[in-house]
Amino acid sequence: MSEQAVTSQDAPEPRGPYPHIRVHDGSAWITGQIGRDPVTGDFVEGGFEAEFHQAITNLENILAEVGATLANVVHTNVQFVNEDDLDAMNRIYGERFPVPYPARTSYGVAFLWKGAQVQIDAEVRLAS
């Protein structure tokens, strides 16, 4: 049984008692990522779209730590606070994730950590 918990230097530091990614027997779960810059820890400027792009980039950087890419993602959860951002979320998701797209659950929430506009987490199948 292969288990590990990994925290990446190339993603924003976790703000609680959890790793960026937890690996178990060929599967991995990535903690929710928001649009924070990994160097400064601050939110990127530019609103929802910039934050969502950064959150996905953070996912990519975390995946690289375990030798994976966005192509290994099989399911995501996307939470966002403004339903007016749904079209932009769909467009960016389609641009960033390769076909076949991961299954996805998306839903509106009342708030996210420190005023984030969007958060994404992922379940991953790793190459064996």
mmCIF file of C-alpha atoms in Angstrom, residues 15 40-41 51 59 97:
data_model
loop_
_atom_site.group_PDB
_atom_site.id
_atom_site.type_symbol
_atom_site.label_atom_id
_atom_site.label_comp_id
_atom_site.label_asym_id
_atom_site.label_seq_id
_atom_site.Cartn_x
_atom_site.Cartn_y
_atom_site.Cartn_z
ATOM 1 C CA ARG A 15 -3.470 27.572 6.042
ATOM 2 C CA THR A 40 3.300 36.053 -2.185
ATOM 3 C CA GLY A 41 0.359 34.110 -0.751
ATOM 4 C CA GLU A 51 -8.392 33.611 -9.693
ATOM 5 C CA LEU A 59 -3.509 22.236 -9.090
ATOM 6 C CA PHE A 97 -8.541 20.614 -18.760
#
